[in-house]
Coordinates of C-alpha atoms and ligand atoms in Angstrom, one line a residue:
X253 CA 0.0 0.0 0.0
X254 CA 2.0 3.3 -1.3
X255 CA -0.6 5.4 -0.3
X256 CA 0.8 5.7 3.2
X257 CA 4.3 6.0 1.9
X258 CA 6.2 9.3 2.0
X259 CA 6.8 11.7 -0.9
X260 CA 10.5 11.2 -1.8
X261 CA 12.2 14.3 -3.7
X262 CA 15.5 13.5 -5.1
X263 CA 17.8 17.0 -5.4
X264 CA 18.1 19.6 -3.0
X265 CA 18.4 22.4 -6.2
X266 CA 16.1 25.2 -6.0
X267 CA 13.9 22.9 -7.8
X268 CA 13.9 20.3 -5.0
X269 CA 13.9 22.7 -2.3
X270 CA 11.3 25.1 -3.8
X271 CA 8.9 22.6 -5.0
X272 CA 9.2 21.0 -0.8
X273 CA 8.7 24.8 0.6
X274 CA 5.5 25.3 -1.9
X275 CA 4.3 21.6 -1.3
X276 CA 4.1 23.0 2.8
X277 CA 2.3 25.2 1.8
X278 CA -0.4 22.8 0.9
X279 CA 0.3 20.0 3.0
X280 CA 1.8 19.9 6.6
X281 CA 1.6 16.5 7.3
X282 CA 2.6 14.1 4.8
X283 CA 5.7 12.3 5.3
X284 CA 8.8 13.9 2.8
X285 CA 12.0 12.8 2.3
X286 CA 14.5 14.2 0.2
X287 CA 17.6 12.8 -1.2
X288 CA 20.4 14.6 -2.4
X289 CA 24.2 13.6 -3.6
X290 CA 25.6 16.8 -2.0
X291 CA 25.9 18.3 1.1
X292 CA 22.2 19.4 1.0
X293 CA 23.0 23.4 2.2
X294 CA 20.6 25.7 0.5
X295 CA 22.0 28.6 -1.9
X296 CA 20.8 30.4 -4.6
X297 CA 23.2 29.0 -7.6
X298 CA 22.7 32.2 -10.2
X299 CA 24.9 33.9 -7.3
X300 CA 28.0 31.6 -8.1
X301 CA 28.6 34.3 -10.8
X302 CA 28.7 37.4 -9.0
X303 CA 30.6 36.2 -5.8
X304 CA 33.8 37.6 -6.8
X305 CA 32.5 41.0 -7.6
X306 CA 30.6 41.3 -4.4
X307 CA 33.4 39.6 -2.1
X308 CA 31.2 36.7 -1.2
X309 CA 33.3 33.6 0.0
X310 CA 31.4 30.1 -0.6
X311 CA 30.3 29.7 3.4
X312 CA 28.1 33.2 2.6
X313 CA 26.2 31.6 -0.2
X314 CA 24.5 28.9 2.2
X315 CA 21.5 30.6 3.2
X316 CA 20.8 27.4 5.0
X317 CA 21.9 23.8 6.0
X318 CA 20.2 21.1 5.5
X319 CA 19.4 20.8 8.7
X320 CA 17.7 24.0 9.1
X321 CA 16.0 23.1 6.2
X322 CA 14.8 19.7 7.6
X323 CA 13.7 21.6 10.4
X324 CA 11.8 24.1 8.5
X325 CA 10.3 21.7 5.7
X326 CA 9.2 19.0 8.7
X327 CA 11.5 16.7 5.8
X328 CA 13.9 14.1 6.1
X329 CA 16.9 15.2 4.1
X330 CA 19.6 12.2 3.2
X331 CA 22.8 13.8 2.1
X332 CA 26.0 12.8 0.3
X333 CA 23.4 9.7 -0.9
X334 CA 23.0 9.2 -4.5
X335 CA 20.0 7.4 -6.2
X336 CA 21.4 4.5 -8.0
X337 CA 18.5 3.2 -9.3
X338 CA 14.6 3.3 -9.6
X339 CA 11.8 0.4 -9.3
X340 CA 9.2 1.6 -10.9
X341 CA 6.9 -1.1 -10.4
X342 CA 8.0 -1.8 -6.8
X343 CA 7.7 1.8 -6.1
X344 CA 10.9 2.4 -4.6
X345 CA 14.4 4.1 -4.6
X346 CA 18.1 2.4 -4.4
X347 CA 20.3 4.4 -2.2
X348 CA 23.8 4.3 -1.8
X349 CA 25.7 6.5 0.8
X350 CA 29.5 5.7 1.0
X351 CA 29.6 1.8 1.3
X352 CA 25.9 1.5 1.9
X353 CA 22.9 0.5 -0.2
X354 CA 20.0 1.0 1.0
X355 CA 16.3 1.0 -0.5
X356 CA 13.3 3.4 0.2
X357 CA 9.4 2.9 -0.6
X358 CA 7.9 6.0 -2.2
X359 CA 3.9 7.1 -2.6
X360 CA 5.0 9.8 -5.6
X361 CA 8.6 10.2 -6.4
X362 CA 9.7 13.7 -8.1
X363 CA 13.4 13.8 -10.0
X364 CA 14.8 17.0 -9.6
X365 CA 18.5 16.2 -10.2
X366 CA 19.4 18.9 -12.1
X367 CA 22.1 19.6 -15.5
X368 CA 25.6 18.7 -15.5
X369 CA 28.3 20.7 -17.3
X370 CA 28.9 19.4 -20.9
X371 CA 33.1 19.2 -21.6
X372 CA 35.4 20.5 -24.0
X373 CA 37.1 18.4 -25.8
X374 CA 40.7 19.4 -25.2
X375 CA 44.2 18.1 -26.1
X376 CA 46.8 18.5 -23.2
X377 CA 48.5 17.0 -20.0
X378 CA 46.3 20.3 -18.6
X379 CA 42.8 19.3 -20.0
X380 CA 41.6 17.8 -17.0
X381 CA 42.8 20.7 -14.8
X382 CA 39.7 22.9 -15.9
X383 CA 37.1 24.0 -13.4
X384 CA 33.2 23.5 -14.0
X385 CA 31.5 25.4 -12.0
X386 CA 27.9 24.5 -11.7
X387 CA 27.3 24.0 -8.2
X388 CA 28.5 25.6 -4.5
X389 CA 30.9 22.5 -4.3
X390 CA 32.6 23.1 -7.3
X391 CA 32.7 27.5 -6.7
X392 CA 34.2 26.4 -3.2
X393 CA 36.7 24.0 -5.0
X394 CA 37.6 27.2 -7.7
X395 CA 37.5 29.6 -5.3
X396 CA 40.4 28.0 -3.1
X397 CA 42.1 27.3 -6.5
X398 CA 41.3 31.1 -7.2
X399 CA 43.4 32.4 -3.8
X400 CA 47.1 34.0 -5.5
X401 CA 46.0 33.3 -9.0
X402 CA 45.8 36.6 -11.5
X403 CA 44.7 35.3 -14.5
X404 CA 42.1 33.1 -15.5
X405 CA 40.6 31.8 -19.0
X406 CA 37.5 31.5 -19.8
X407 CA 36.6 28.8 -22.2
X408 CA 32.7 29.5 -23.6
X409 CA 31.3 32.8 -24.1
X410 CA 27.7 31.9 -23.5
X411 CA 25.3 33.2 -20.5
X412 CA 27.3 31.1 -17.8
X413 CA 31.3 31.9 -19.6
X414 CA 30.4 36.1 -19.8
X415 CA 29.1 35.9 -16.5
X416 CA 32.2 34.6 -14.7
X417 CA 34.5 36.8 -17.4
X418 CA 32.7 39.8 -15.8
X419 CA 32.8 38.8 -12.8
X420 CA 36.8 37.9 -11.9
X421 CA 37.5 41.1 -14.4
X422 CA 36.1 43.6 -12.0
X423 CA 37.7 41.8 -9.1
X424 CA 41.2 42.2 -10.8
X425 CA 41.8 39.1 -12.9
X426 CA 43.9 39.7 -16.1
X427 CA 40.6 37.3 -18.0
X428 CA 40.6 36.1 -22.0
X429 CA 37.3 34.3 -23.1
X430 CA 37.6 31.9 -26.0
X431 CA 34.8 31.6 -28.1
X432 CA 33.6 29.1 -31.5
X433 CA 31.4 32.3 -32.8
X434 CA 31.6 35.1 -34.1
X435 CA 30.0 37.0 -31.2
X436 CA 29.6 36.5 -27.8
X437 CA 26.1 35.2 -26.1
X438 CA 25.5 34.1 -29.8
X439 CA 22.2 32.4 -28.6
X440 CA 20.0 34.7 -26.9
X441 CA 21.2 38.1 -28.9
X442 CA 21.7 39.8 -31.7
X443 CA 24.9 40.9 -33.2
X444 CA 24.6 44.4 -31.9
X445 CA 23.9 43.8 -28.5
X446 CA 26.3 41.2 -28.4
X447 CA 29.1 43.7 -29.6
X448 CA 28.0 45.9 -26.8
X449 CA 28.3 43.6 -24.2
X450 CA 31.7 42.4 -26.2
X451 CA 33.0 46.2 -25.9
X452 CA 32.5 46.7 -22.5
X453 CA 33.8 43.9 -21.1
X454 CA 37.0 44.4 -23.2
X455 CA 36.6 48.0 -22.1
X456 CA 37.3 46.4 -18.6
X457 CA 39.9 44.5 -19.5
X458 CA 38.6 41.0 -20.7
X459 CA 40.3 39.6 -24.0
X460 CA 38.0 38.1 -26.1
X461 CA 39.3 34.8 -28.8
X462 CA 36.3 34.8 -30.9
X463 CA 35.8 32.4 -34.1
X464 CA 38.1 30.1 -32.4
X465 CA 38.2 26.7 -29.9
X466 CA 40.9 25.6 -27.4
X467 CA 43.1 23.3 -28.7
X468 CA 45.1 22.5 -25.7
X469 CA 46.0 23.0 -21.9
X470 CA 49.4 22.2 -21.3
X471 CA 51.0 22.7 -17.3
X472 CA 53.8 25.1 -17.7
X473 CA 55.3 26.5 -14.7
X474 CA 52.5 27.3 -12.1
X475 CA 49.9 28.2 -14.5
X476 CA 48.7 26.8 -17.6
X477 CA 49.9 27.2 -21.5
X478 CA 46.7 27.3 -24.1
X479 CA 47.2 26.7 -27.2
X480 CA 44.1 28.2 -29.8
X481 CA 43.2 26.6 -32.9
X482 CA 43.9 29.8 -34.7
X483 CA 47.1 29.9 -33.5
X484 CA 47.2 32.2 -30.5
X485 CA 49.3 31.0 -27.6
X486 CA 48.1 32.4 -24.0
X487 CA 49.5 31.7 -20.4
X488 CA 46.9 31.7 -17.3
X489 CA 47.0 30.9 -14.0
X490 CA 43.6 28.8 -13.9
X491 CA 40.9 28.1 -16.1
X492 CA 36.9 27.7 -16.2
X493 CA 34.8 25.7 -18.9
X494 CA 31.8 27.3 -19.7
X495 CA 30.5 25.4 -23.0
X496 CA 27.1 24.9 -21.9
X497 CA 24.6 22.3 -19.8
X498 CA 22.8 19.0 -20.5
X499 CA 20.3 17.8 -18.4
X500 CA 20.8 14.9 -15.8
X501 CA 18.9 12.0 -17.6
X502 CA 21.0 9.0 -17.3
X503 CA 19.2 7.6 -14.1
X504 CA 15.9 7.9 -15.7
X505 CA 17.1 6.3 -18.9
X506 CA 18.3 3.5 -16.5
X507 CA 14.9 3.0 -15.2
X508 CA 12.7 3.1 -18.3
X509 CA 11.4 6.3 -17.7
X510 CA 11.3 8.1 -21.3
X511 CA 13.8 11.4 -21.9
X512 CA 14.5 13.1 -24.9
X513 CA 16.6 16.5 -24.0
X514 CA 15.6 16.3 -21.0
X515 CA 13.5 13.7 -18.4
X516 CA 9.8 13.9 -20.7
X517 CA 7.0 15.5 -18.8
X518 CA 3.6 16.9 -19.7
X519 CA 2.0 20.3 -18.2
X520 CA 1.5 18.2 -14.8
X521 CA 5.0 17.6 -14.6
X522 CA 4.3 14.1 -15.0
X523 CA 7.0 11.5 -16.9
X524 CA 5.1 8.7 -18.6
X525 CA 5.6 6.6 -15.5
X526 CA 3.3 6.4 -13.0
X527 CA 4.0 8.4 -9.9
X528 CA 7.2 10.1 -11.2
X529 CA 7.6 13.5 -11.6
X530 CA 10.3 15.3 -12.6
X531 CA 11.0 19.6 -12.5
X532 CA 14.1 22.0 -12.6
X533 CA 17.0 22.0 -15.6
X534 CA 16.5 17.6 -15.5
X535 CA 13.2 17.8 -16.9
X536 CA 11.7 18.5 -20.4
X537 CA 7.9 19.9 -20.0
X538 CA 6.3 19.4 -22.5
X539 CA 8.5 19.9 -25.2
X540 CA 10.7 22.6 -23.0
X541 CA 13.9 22.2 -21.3
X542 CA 14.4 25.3 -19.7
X543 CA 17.7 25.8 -17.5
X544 CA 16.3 28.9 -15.6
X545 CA 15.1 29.8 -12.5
X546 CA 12.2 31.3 -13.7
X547 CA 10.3 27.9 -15.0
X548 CA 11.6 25.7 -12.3
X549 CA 9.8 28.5 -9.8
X550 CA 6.2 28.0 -11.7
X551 CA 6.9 23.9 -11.9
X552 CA 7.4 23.9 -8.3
X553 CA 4.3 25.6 -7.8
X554 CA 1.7 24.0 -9.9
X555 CA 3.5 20.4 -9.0
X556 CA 2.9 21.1 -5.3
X557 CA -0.9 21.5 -5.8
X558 CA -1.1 18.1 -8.2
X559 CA 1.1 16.5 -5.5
X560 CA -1.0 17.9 -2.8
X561 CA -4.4 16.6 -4.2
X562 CA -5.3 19.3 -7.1
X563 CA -4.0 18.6 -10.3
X564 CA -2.4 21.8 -11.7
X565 CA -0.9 21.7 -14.7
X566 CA 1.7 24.4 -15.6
X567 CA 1.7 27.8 -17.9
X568 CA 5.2 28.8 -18.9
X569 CA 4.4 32.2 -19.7
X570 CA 6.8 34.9 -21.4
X571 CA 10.2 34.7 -19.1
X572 CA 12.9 36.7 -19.9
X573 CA 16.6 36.0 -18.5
X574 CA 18.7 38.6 -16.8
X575 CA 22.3 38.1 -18.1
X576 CA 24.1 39.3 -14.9
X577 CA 27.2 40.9 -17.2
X578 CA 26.9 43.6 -14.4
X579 CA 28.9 46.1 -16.4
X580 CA 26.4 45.9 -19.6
X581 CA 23.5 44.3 -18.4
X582 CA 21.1 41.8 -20.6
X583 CA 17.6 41.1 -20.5
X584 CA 16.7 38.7 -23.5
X585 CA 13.5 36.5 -24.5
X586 CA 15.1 34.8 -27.6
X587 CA 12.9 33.1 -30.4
X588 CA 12.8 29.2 -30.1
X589 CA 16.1 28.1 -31.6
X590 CA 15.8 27.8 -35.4
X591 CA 12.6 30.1 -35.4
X592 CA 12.1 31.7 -39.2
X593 CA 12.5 35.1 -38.4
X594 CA 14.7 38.8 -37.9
X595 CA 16.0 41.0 -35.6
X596 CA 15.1 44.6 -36.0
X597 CA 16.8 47.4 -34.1
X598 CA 15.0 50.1 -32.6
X599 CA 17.7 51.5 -30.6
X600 CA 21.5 50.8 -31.4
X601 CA 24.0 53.1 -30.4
X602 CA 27.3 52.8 -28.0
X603 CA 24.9 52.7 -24.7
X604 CA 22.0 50.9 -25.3
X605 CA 20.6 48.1 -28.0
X606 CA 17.1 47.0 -28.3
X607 CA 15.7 44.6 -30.6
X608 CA 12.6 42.5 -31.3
X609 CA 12.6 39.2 -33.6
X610 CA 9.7 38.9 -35.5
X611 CA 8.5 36.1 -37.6
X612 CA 7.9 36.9 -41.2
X613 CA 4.1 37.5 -41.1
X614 CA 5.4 40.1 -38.2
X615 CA 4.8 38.2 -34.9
X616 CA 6.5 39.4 -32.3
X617 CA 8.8 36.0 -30.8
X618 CA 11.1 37.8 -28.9
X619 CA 13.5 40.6 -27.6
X620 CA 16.6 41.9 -26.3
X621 CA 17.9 44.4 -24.4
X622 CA 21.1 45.7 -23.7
X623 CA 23.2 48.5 -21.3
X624 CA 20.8 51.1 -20.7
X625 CA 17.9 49.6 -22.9
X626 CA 17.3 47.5 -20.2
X627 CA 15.4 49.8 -18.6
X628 CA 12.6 49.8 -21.4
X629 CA 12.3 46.1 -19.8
X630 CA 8.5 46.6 -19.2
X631 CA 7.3 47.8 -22.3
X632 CA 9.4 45.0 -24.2
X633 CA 8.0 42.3 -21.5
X634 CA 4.8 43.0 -21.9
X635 CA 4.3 42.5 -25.3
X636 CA 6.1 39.2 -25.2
X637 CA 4.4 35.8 -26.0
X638 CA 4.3 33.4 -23.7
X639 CA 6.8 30.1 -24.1
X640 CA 3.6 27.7 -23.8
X641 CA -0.1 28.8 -26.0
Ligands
FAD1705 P1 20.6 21.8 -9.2 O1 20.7 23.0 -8.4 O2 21.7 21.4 -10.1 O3 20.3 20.6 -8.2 C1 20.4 19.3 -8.5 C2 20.3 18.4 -7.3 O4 20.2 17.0 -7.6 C3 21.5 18.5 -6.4 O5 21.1 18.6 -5.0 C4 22.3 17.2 -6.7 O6 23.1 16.8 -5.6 C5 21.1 16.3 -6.9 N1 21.3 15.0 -7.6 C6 21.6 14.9 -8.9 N2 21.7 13.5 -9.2 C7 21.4 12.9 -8.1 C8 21.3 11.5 -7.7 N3 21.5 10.5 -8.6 N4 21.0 11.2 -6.4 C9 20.8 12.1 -5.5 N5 20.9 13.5 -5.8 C10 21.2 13.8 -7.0 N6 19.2 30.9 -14.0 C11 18.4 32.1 -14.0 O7 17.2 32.0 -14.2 N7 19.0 33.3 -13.7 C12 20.4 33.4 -13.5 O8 20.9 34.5 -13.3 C13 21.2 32.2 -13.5 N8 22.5 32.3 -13.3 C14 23.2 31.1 -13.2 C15 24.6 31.2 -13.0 C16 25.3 30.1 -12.9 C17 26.8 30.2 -12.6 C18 24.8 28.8 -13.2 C19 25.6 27.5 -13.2 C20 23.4 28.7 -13.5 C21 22.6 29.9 -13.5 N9 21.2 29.8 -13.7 C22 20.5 31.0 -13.7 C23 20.5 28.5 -13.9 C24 19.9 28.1 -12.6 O9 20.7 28.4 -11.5 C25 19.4 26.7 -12.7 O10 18.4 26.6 -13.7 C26 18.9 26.1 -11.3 O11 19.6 26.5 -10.2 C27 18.7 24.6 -11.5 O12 18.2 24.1 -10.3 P2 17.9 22.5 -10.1 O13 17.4 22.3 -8.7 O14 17.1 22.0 -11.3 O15 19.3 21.8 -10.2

């Protein structure tokens, strides 16, 4: 009999924690346990990428420990335990912690496991020396790398490689970013905006390697020796990987529950097994795999009333990301990758760029704003379609 079993969340993300604090909302009193491979301490991980700037060492990102979250949450929280595995049928979750195995029944089980960096394929007795930095483990591991060090290459100039290139610039770093395009955050803006963001960073100091991959990261003295495809040789002292995110599917595969990008769900947050659910960057809602905070915010909030007894399916309206390149700021809704479709300008000078994308039968599908545009956010927002009819 499930029915009396507890609610197992597995991930202690925003998406896990968020979807537990909304679920309280609804329901005090039935059992929760949630399961998570890390320590379990609650941060906010878009803050990763402005640390530096605002001289915030990794113990002042916790806003709390697990335990204070159990406390709060009225939630068992298992930490440093990874899920192994997943009977569906029998309804329950494999566990191991350290040596231990250990199995738990579940009632509904909800995967919010998160993305993992993707990584670049580099040549190099150096190549494995990179830093990922996608969670508060792995910001404490570069940070400590970080103490002495006065350069530092970037490799990805995307949302997550700008963001750390603006970041360790203004707190002094000597920073080159490498990039395969021909502009910087090539997938949310236009070439305009792009070059504005591109100018003042390198206004700041940041070298940018556009058109161009790493070929290899060789040790050489205390730092590292990276050799470009194009040629260029550079010497750092560290250096991050930023190529991008793919969604943690592999236990799901595993277990026969269905993922394309991401772990398939409908508007419920449903996967095509009973009594799973998955939300956050793991899971692809109805057609969307969305590596934001913004969705993950109204998953956890529908799936909390569906889990709590009033199925609620979810309505991804228009969400626009904040690029926190805090010395040119970007607020973009791009089109759907691949949507038929142009840019038009109506603002493009050495302060500001704002743009909409319009289809060809002139549909609006998306914006983007950058420097001091940003502040025509509301008018842009507002006439925005939403990501889901
Ligand atoms: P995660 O936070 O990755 O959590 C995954 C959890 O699953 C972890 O607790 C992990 O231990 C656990 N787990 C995984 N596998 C297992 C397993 N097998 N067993 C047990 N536990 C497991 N988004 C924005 O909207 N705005 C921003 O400004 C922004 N800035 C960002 C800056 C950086 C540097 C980064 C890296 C991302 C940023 N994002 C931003 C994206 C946003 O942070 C993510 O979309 C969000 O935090 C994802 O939360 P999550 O809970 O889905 O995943």
């Amino acid at each position: 009999d499930y029915a009396r079993k507890p609610i197992i969340i597995v991930g202690t993300g925003l998406a896990g924690y968020q979807l537990a604090k909304e679920l309280r909302k609804h329901d005090a009193s039935t059992p929760l346990i949630m399961i998570t491979a890390d320590d379990g301490n609650s941060y906010s991980k878009p803050q990763l990428s402005t640390a530096f700037q605002k001289r915030r060492s990794p113990e002042q990102l916790v806003s709390y420990s697990a335990r204070e979250m159990a406390e709060t949450l009225q939630a068992n929280i298992l930490t440093f335990s990874k899920v192994s595995a997943i009977d569906t049928d029998a309804h329950t979750v494999t566990i191991d912690s350290g040596r231990q195995q250990s199995h738990l029944t579940y009632n509904k089980l909800v995967l919010a496991l998160g993305s993992e960096p993707i990584h670049a394929p580099v040549a190099g007795n150096a190549a494995g020396c990179a830093f990922h930095i996608n969670d508060l483990q792995d910001f404490q591991r570069f940070y400590t790398a970080a103490s002495g060090a006065k350069s530092a290459l970037v490799i990805g100039g995307g949302l997550i490689g700008c963001e750390y290139a603006n970041d360790l610039v203004q707190s002094g770093f000597e920073v080159h970013v490498v990039e395969p395009q021909s502009q910087v955050l090539g997938n949310l803006l236009p070439p305009d905006a792009s070059a504005l963001v591109q100018t003042t960073l390198s206004q700041a100091g940041v070298s940018f390697h556009l058109g161009t991959t790493v070929k290899s990261l060789d040790h050489r003295g205390s730092g590292i020796q990276v050799v470009l495809e194009n040629g260029t040789h550079i010497q750092v002292d560290r250096v991050i990987s930023a190529i991008g995110v793919r969604p943690r599917v592999e236990l799901a595969q595993q277990c026969g529950i269905p993922c394309n990008r991401g772990i398939l769900t409908d508007r419920l947050l449903a996967t095509e097994v009973e009594d799973v659910y998955a939300l956050g960057d793991c899971a692809e809602v109805d057609g969307h795999n969305l590596c934001y905070v913004a969705p993950l915010l109204a998953s956890a909030q529908a799936l909390a009333r569906t889990l709590a007894g009033t199925p609620t399916p979810v309505f991804y309206d228009s969400m626009p990301v904040n690029v926190k390149t805090t010395l040119c700021p970007v607020i973009t809704s791009p089109p759907p990758r691949g949507t038929e479709g142009d840019w038009h300008y109506t603002r493009a000078d050495s302060q500001g760029v704002a743009a909409r994308f319009t289809s060809p039968n002139g549909e609006l599908l998306g914006f983007a704003l950058a420097g001091e545009a940003c502040q025509q956010v509301t008018e842009f927002s507002e006439q925005a379609p939403p990501i889901m009819q």
